[in-house]
């Protein structure tokens, strides 16, 4: 995708994006609970994707006003969602290599919240502020709360973009 000259618009976003498989190993229920416990007000979690846990999670959380299940989307629409978001977030329980969602967010100058596991952190600058200890959902909640500092979110999004462009 050709988005290296992406212009960043002022950050007035009021939502986070999770995009991927909706399954147990992706830690989506833990992510939802951490989001609901966070201090972010007037902010939504938009969940894109489908999978074996979709129905269960929609039944459990689908009526909560700041959780939105979108279903499967083509990549261009996912990129548009990321472009308009405050950040992307994953609660994966796997030892991921380079998740596409996080890579796309970096190219779009958006911060990513992700666990310190596998090789993910190799694709982000040193001392990245939104990396949390895997399986520590209080730490995930803390990183979500950091998004309340718009200046920090902006600078970390730009920093991850520069790092990605130099690294890859």
Coordinates of N, CA and C in Angstrom, one line a residue:
X1 N 0.8 -1.2 0.0 CA 0.0 0.0 0.0 C 0.9 1.2 0.0
X2 N 0.5 2.2 -0.7 CA 1.2 3.4 -0.9 C 0.7 4.5 0.1
X3 N 1.2 4.6 1.3 CA 0.7 5.6 2.2 C 1.8 6.2 3.0
X4 N 3.0 6.1 2.5 CA 4.2 6.7 3.2 C 4.1 8.2 3.3
X5 N 3.4 8.9 2.5 CA 3.3 10.4 2.6 C 2.0 10.8 3.2
X6 N 1.4 9.9 4.0 CA 0.2 10.1 4.7 C 0.2 11.4 5.5
X7 N -0.7 12.2 5.3 CA -0.8 13.4 6.1 C -1.7 13.1 7.4
X8 N -1.2 13.6 8.5 CA -1.9 13.3 9.7 C -2.9 14.5 10.0
X9 N -4.2 14.1 10.2 CA -5.2 15.1 10.5 C -5.2 15.4 12.0
X10 N -5.7 16.5 12.4 CA -5.8 16.8 13.9 C -6.5 15.7 14.6
X11 N -6.0 15.2 15.7 CA -6.6 14.1 16.4 C -7.8 14.4 17.2
X12 N -9.0 14.3 16.6 CA -10.2 14.5 17.3 C -11.0 13.2 17.4
X13 N -10.3 12.1 17.1 CA -10.9 10.8 17.1 C -11.5 10.4 18.4
X14 N -12.6 9.6 18.4 CA -13.2 9.2 19.6 C -13.4 7.6 19.6
X15 N -12.5 6.9 18.9 CA -12.6 5.5 18.9 C -11.2 4.8 18.7
X16 N -11.2 3.6 19.2 CA -10.0 2.7 19.0 C -10.5 1.6 18.1
X17 N -9.5 1.0 17.4 CA -9.8 -0.1 16.4 C -9.1 -1.4 16.8
X18 N -9.9 -2.5 16.8 CA -9.3 -3.8 16.8 C -9.8 -4.4 15.5
X19 N -8.9 -4.9 14.7 CA -9.2 -5.6 13.5 C -8.5 -6.9 13.4
X20 N -9.2 -8.0 13.2 CA -8.6 -9.3 13.1 C -9.6 -10.4 13.5
X21 N -9.0 -11.6 13.6 CA -9.8 -12.7 14.0 C -10.4 -12.6 15.4
X22 N -11.7 -13.0 15.5 CA -12.3 -13.0 16.8 C -12.3 -14.4 17.3
X23 N -11.3 -14.7 18.1 CA -11.1 -16.0 18.6 C -10.4 -15.9 20.0
X24 N -10.5 -17.0 20.8 CA -9.9 -17.0 22.1 C -8.5 -16.5 22.2
X25 N -7.7 -17.0 21.3 CA -6.2 -16.7 21.4 C -5.9 -15.2 21.0
X26 N -6.9 -14.5 20.5 CA -6.6 -13.0 20.2 C -6.9 -12.1 21.4
X27 N -7.5 -12.7 22.5 CA -7.6 -12.0 23.7 C -8.6 -10.8 23.7
X28 N -9.6 -11.0 22.8 CA -10.6 -9.9 22.6 C -11.5 -9.6 23.8
X29 N -11.9 -10.7 24.5 CA -12.7 -10.4 25.7 C -11.9 -9.7 26.8
X30 N -10.7 -10.0 27.0 CA -9.9 -9.3 27.9 C -9.6 -7.9 27.5
X31 N -9.4 -7.7 26.2 CA -9.3 -6.3 25.7 C -10.6 -5.5 25.9
X32 N -11.7 -6.1 25.6 CA -13.0 -5.4 25.9 C -13.1 -5.0 27.3
X33 N -12.8 -5.9 28.2 CA -13.0 -5.6 29.7 C -12.0 -4.5 30.1
X34 N -10.8 -4.6 29.6 CA -9.8 -3.5 29.9 C -10.3 -2.2 29.4
X35 N -10.8 -2.2 28.2 CA -11.3 -0.9 27.6 C -12.5 -0.4 28.5
X36 N -13.4 -1.3 28.9 CA -14.6 -0.9 29.7 C -14.1 -0.3 31.0
X37 N -13.0 -0.8 31.6 CA -12.5 -0.4 32.9 C -11.7 0.9 32.8
X38 N -11.3 1.3 31.6 CA -10.5 2.4 31.4 C -11.2 3.7 31.7
X39 N -10.4 4.8 31.8 CA -10.9 6.1 32.1 C -11.3 6.9 30.8
X40 N -11.2 6.3 29.7 CA -11.5 7.1 28.4 C -13.0 7.3 28.4
X41 N -13.4 8.5 28.3 CA -14.9 8.9 28.2 C -15.2 9.2 26.8
X42 N -16.4 9.0 26.4 CA -16.9 9.3 25.0 C -16.0 8.7 24.0
X43 N -15.6 7.5 24.2 CA -14.7 6.8 23.3 C -15.3 5.4 23.0
X44 N -15.2 5.0 21.8 CA -15.7 3.6 21.4 C -14.6 2.7 21.1
X45 N -14.8 1.4 21.2 CA -14.0 0.4 20.7 C -14.7 -0.2 19.5
X46 N -14.1 -0.1 18.3 CA -14.7 -0.6 17.1 C -14.0 -1.9 16.8
X47 N -14.7 -3.0 16.7 CA -14.2 -4.3 16.5 C -14.5 -4.8 15.1
X48 N -13.5 -5.0 14.3 CA -13.7 -5.5 12.9 C -13.2 -6.9 12.8
X49 N -14.0 -7.7 12.2 CA -13.6 -9.1 12.0 C -14.7 -10.1 12.3
X50 N -14.3 -11.3 12.2 CA -15.3 -12.4 12.5 C -14.4 -13.6 13.0
X51 N -15.1 -14.6 13.6 CA -14.4 -15.8 14.0 C -15.3 -16.5 15.0
X52 N -14.8 -17.6 15.6 CA -15.5 -18.5 16.4 C -16.1 -17.9 17.7
X53 N -15.6 -16.8 18.2 CA -16.1 -16.1 19.4 C -17.0 -14.9 19.1
X54 N -17.2 -14.7 17.8 CA -18.0 -13.5 17.4 C -19.4 -13.5 18.1
X55 N -20.2 -14.5 17.9 CA -21.5 -14.6 18.4 C -21.5 -14.4 19.9
X56 N -20.7 -15.1 20.6 CA -20.6 -15.1 22.1 C -20.3 -13.7 22.6
X57 N -19.3 -13.0 21.9 CA -19.0 -11.6 22.4 C -20.0 -10.6 22.0
X58 N -20.7 -10.8 20.9 CA -21.8 -9.9 20.5 C -22.9 -10.1 21.4
X59 N -23.3 -11.3 21.8 CA -24.3 -11.5 22.8 C -24.0 -10.9 24.1
X60 N -22.8 -11.0 24.5 CA -22.4 -10.5 25.8 C -22.2 -9.0 25.9
X61 N -21.6 -8.4 24.8 CA -21.2 -7.0 24.9 C -21.9 -6.1 23.8
X62 N -22.7 -6.7 22.9 CA -23.2 -6.0 21.8 C -24.2 -4.8 22.1
X63 N -24.7 -4.8 23.3 CA -25.7 -3.8 23.6 C -25.0 -2.6 24.4
X64 N -23.7 -2.7 24.6 CA -23.0 -1.7 25.3 C -22.7 -0.6 24.3
X65 N -23.1 0.6 24.6 CA -23.0 1.7 23.6 C -21.6 2.1 23.1
X66 N -20.6 1.8 23.9 CA -19.3 2.2 23.4 C -18.5 1.0 22.9
X67 N -19.1 -0.1 22.6 CA -18.5 -1.3 21.9 C -19.3 -1.5 20.6
X68 N -18.6 -1.5 19.5 CA -19.3 -1.6 18.2 C -18.6 -2.8 17.4
X69 N -19.4 -3.8 17.2 CA -19.0 -4.9 16.3 C -19.4 -4.6 14.9
X70 N -18.4 -4.5 14.1 CA -18.6 -4.1 12.7 C -18.7 -5.3 11.7
X71 N -18.0 -6.4 12.1 CA -18.0 -7.6 11.2 C -16.8 -7.5 10.2
X72 N -16.9 -8.3 9.2 CA -15.8 -8.3 8.2 C -15.9 -7.1 7.2
X73 N -14.7 -6.5 7.0 CA -14.6 -5.4 6.0 C -13.5 -5.6 5.1
X74 N -13.6 -5.0 3.9 CA -12.4 -5.1 3.0 C -11.3 -4.2 3.5
X75 N -10.1 -4.4 3.1 CA -8.9 -3.7 3.7 C -9.0 -2.2 3.6
X76 N -9.5 -1.7 2.5 CA -9.5 -0.3 2.3 C -10.4 0.4 3.3
X77 N -11.5 -0.3 3.7 CA -12.4 0.3 4.7 C -11.7 0.2 6.1
X78 N -11.0 -0.9 6.3 CA -10.3 -1.0 7.6 C -9.2 0.1 7.7
X79 N -8.5 0.4 6.6 CA -7.5 1.5 6.6 C -8.2 2.8 6.9
X80 N -9.4 3.0 6.3 CA -10.1 4.3 6.6 C -10.5 4.4 8.1
X81 N -10.9 3.3 8.7 CA -11.2 3.3 10.1 C -10.0 3.6 10.9
X82 N -8.8 3.0 10.6 CA -7.6 3.3 11.3 C -7.2 4.7 11.1
X83 N -7.3 5.2 9.9 CA -7.0 6.6 9.6 C -7.8 7.6 10.5
X84 N -9.0 7.3 10.8 CA -9.8 8.2 11.6 C -9.8 7.9 13.1
X85 N -9.0 6.9 13.5 CA -9.0 6.4 14.9 C -8.1 7.2 15.8
X86 N -8.2 7.0 17.1 CA -7.3 7.5 18.1 C -6.1 6.6 18.1
X87 N -6.3 5.2 18.0 CA -5.2 4.2 18.0 C -5.8 2.9 17.6
X88 N -4.9 1.9 17.4 CA -5.3 0.5 17.2 C -4.9 -0.2 18.5
X89 N -5.5 -1.4 18.7 CA -5.2 -2.1 20.0 C -5.4 -3.6 19.7
X90 N -4.6 -4.4 20.3 CA -4.7 -5.8 20.3 C -4.4 -6.4 21.7
X91 N -5.2 -7.5 22.0 CA -5.0 -8.2 23.2 C -4.5 -9.6 23.0
X92 N -3.8 -9.8 21.9 CA -3.4 -11.1 21.5 C -2.7 -11.9 22.6
X93 N -3.0 -13.2 22.7 CA -2.3 -14.1 23.7 C -1.2 -14.9 23.0
X94 N -1.1 -14.6 21.7 CA -0.1 -15.4 20.8 C 1.3 -14.7 20.9
X95 N 2.3 -15.4 20.4 CA 3.6 -14.7 20.2 C 3.7 -14.3 18.8
X96 N 3.1 -13.1 18.5 CA 3.0 -12.7 17.1 C 4.4 -12.2 16.6
X97 N 4.4 -12.2 15.3 CA 5.6 -11.7 14.6 C 5.4 -10.2 14.3
X98 N 4.7 -9.9 13.2 CA 4.5 -8.6 12.7 C 3.0 -8.5 12.3
X99 N 2.1 -8.2 13.3 CA 0.7 -8.1 12.9 C 0.4 -7.0 11.9
X100 N -0.3 -7.3 10.9 CA -0.6 -6.3 9.8 C -1.3 -5.1 10.4
X101 N -2.2 -5.3 11.3 CA -2.9 -4.1 11.9 C -2.0 -3.1 12.5
X102 N -1.0 -3.5 13.2 CA 0.0 -2.6 13.8 C 0.9 -1.9 12.8
X103 N 1.3 -2.7 11.8 CA 2.1 -2.1 10.7 C 1.3 -1.0 9.9
X104 N 0.0 -1.3 9.6 CA -0.8 -0.3 8.9 C -1.0 0.9 9.8
X105 N -1.2 0.7 11.1 CA -1.4 1.9 12.0 C -0.1 2.7 12.0
X106 N 1.1 2.1 12.0 CA 2.3 2.9 12.0 C 2.5 3.7 10.7
X107 N 2.1 3.1 9.6 CA 2.2 3.8 8.3 C 1.3 5.0 8.3
X108 N 0.1 4.8 9.0 CA -0.9 5.9 9.1 C -0.6 6.9 10.2
X109 N 0.5 6.7 10.9 CA 0.9 7.6 12.0 C 0.0 7.5 13.2
X110 N -0.6 6.3 13.4 CA -1.4 6.1 14.6 C -0.7 5.2 15.6
X111 N -0.9 5.5 16.9 CA -0.2 4.6 17.9 C -0.9 3.2 17.9
X112 N -0.2 2.2 18.4 CA -0.7 0.9 18.6 C -0.5 0.5 20.0
X113 N -1.5 -0.1 20.6 CA -1.3 -0.7 21.9 C -1.2 -2.2 21.7
X114 N -0.2 -2.8 22.2 CA 0.1 -4.2 22.0 C 0.9 -4.8 23.1
X115 N 0.9 -6.2 23.3 CA 1.6 -6.8 24.3 C 3.1 -7.0 24.0
X116 N 3.9 -7.0 25.0 CA 5.3 -7.3 24.9 C 5.5 -8.8 24.7
X117 N 5.4 -9.3 23.5 CA 5.5 -10.7 23.3 C 6.0 -10.9 21.8
X118 N 6.6 -12.1 21.6 CA 7.1 -12.4 20.3 C 8.0 -11.3 19.7
X119 N 7.8 -11.1 18.4 CA 8.7 -10.1 17.8 C 8.1 -8.8 17.5
X120 N 6.9 -8.6 18.1 CA 6.2 -7.3 17.8 C 7.0 -6.1 18.1
X121 N 7.6 -6.1 19.3 CA 8.3 -4.8 19.7 C 9.5 -4.5 18.8
X122 N 10.0 -5.4 18.0 CA 11.1 -5.1 17.1 C 10.6 -4.1 16.0
X123 N 9.3 -4.0 15.8 CA 8.8 -3.1 14.8 C 8.4 -1.7 15.4
X124 N 8.8 -1.4 16.6 CA 8.5 -0.2 17.2 C 9.8 0.4 17.9
X125 N 9.8 1.7 18.0 CA 11.0 2.4 18.6 C 11.2 2.0 20.0
X126 N 12.4 2.1 20.5 CA 12.8 1.8 21.9 C 11.9 2.7 22.8
X127 N 11.6 2.1 24.0 CA 10.8 2.8 25.0 C 9.4 3.3 24.5
X128 N 8.8 2.5 23.6 CA 7.5 2.8 23.1 C 6.5 2.8 24.2
X129 N 5.7 3.8 24.4 CA 4.9 4.0 25.5 C 3.6 3.2 25.6
X130 N 3.2 2.5 24.5 CA 1.9 1.8 24.5 C 2.1 0.3 24.6
X131 N 3.3 -0.2 24.8 CA 3.5 -1.6 24.9 C 3.2 -2.1 26.3
X132 N 2.4 -3.1 26.5 CA 2.0 -3.6 27.9 C 2.5 -5.0 28.1
X133 N 2.6 -5.3 29.4 CA 3.1 -6.7 29.7 C 2.0 -7.7 29.4
X134 N 2.3 -8.7 28.5 CA 1.4 -9.6 28.1 C 0.7 -10.3 29.2
X135 N -0.6 -10.5 29.1 CA -1.5 -11.1 30.1 C -1.7 -10.3 31.4
X136 N -1.2 -9.1 31.4 CA -1.4 -8.2 32.5 C -2.4 -7.1 32.0
X137 N -3.7 -7.4 32.3 CA -4.8 -6.6 31.7 C -5.0 -5.3 32.5
X138 N -4.4 -5.2 33.7 CA -4.4 -3.9 34.3 C -3.4 -3.0 33.6
X139 N -2.3 -3.5 33.2 CA -1.3 -2.8 32.4 C -1.9 -2.4 31.0
X140 N -2.7 -3.3 30.4 CA -3.4 -2.9 29.2 C -4.3 -1.8 29.4
X141 N -5.1 -1.8 30.5 CA -6.0 -0.7 30.9 C -5.2 0.6 31.0
X142 N -4.0 0.5 31.7 CA -3.2 1.7 31.9 C -2.8 2.3 30.6
X143 N -2.4 1.4 29.6 CA -2.0 1.9 28.3 C -3.1 2.6 27.5
X144 N -4.3 2.0 27.7 CA -5.5 2.6 27.1 C -5.7 4.0 27.7
X145 N -5.6 4.1 29.0 CA -5.7 5.4 29.7 C -4.7 6.4 29.2
X146 N -3.6 6.0 28.8 CA -2.6 6.9 28.2 C -3.0 7.7 27.0
X147 N -4.0 7.1 26.3 CA -4.5 7.7 25.1 C -5.3 9.0 25.4
X148 N -5.6 9.2 26.7 CA -6.2 10.5 27.1 C -5.2 11.7 26.9
X149 N -4.0 11.4 26.8 CA -2.9 12.4 26.5 C -2.8 12.5 25.0
X150 N -3.5 13.4 24.4 CA -3.5 13.4 22.9 C -2.1 13.8 22.3
X151 N -1.4 14.6 23.1 CA -0.1 15.0 22.6 C 0.9 13.8 22.6
X152 N 0.8 12.9 23.6 CA 1.6 11.7 23.6 C 1.2 10.8 22.5
X153 N -0.1 10.6 22.3 CA -0.6 9.7 21.2 C -0.1 10.2 19.8
X154 N -0.2 11.5 19.6 CA 0.3 12.1 18.4 C 1.8 11.8 18.2
X155 N 2.6 12.1 19.2 CA 4.1 11.9 19.1 C 4.4 10.4 19.0
X156 N 3.8 9.5 19.6 CA 4.1 8.1 19.5 C 3.7 7.6 18.1
X157 N 2.6 8.1 17.6 CA 2.2 7.7 16.2 C 3.2 8.1 15.2
X158 N 3.7 9.3 15.3 CA 4.7 9.9 14.4 C 6.0 9.1 14.6
X159 N 6.4 8.8 15.9 CA 7.6 8.1 16.1 C 7.6 6.7 15.6
X160 N 6.4 6.0 15.7 CA 6.3 4.7 15.2 C 6.4 4.7 13.6
X161 N 5.8 5.7 13.0 CA 5.8 5.9 11.6 C 7.3 6.0 11.1
X162 N 8.0 6.9 11.7 CA 9.4 7.1 11.3 C 10.2 5.9 11.4
X163 N 10.0 5.2 12.6 CA 10.8 4.0 12.8 C 10.4 2.9 11.8
X164 N 9.1 2.7 11.5 CA 8.7 1.7 10.5 C 9.3 2.0 9.1
X165 N 9.3 3.3 8.7 CA 9.8 3.6 7.4 C 11.3 3.4 7.3
X166 N 12.0 3.7 8.4 CA 13.5 3.5 8.4 C 13.8 2.0 8.6
X167 N 13.0 1.3 9.4 CA 13.3 -0.2 9.6 C 13.0 -1.0 8.5
X168 N 11.9 -0.8 7.8 CA 11.4 -1.6 6.7 C 11.7 -1.0 5.4

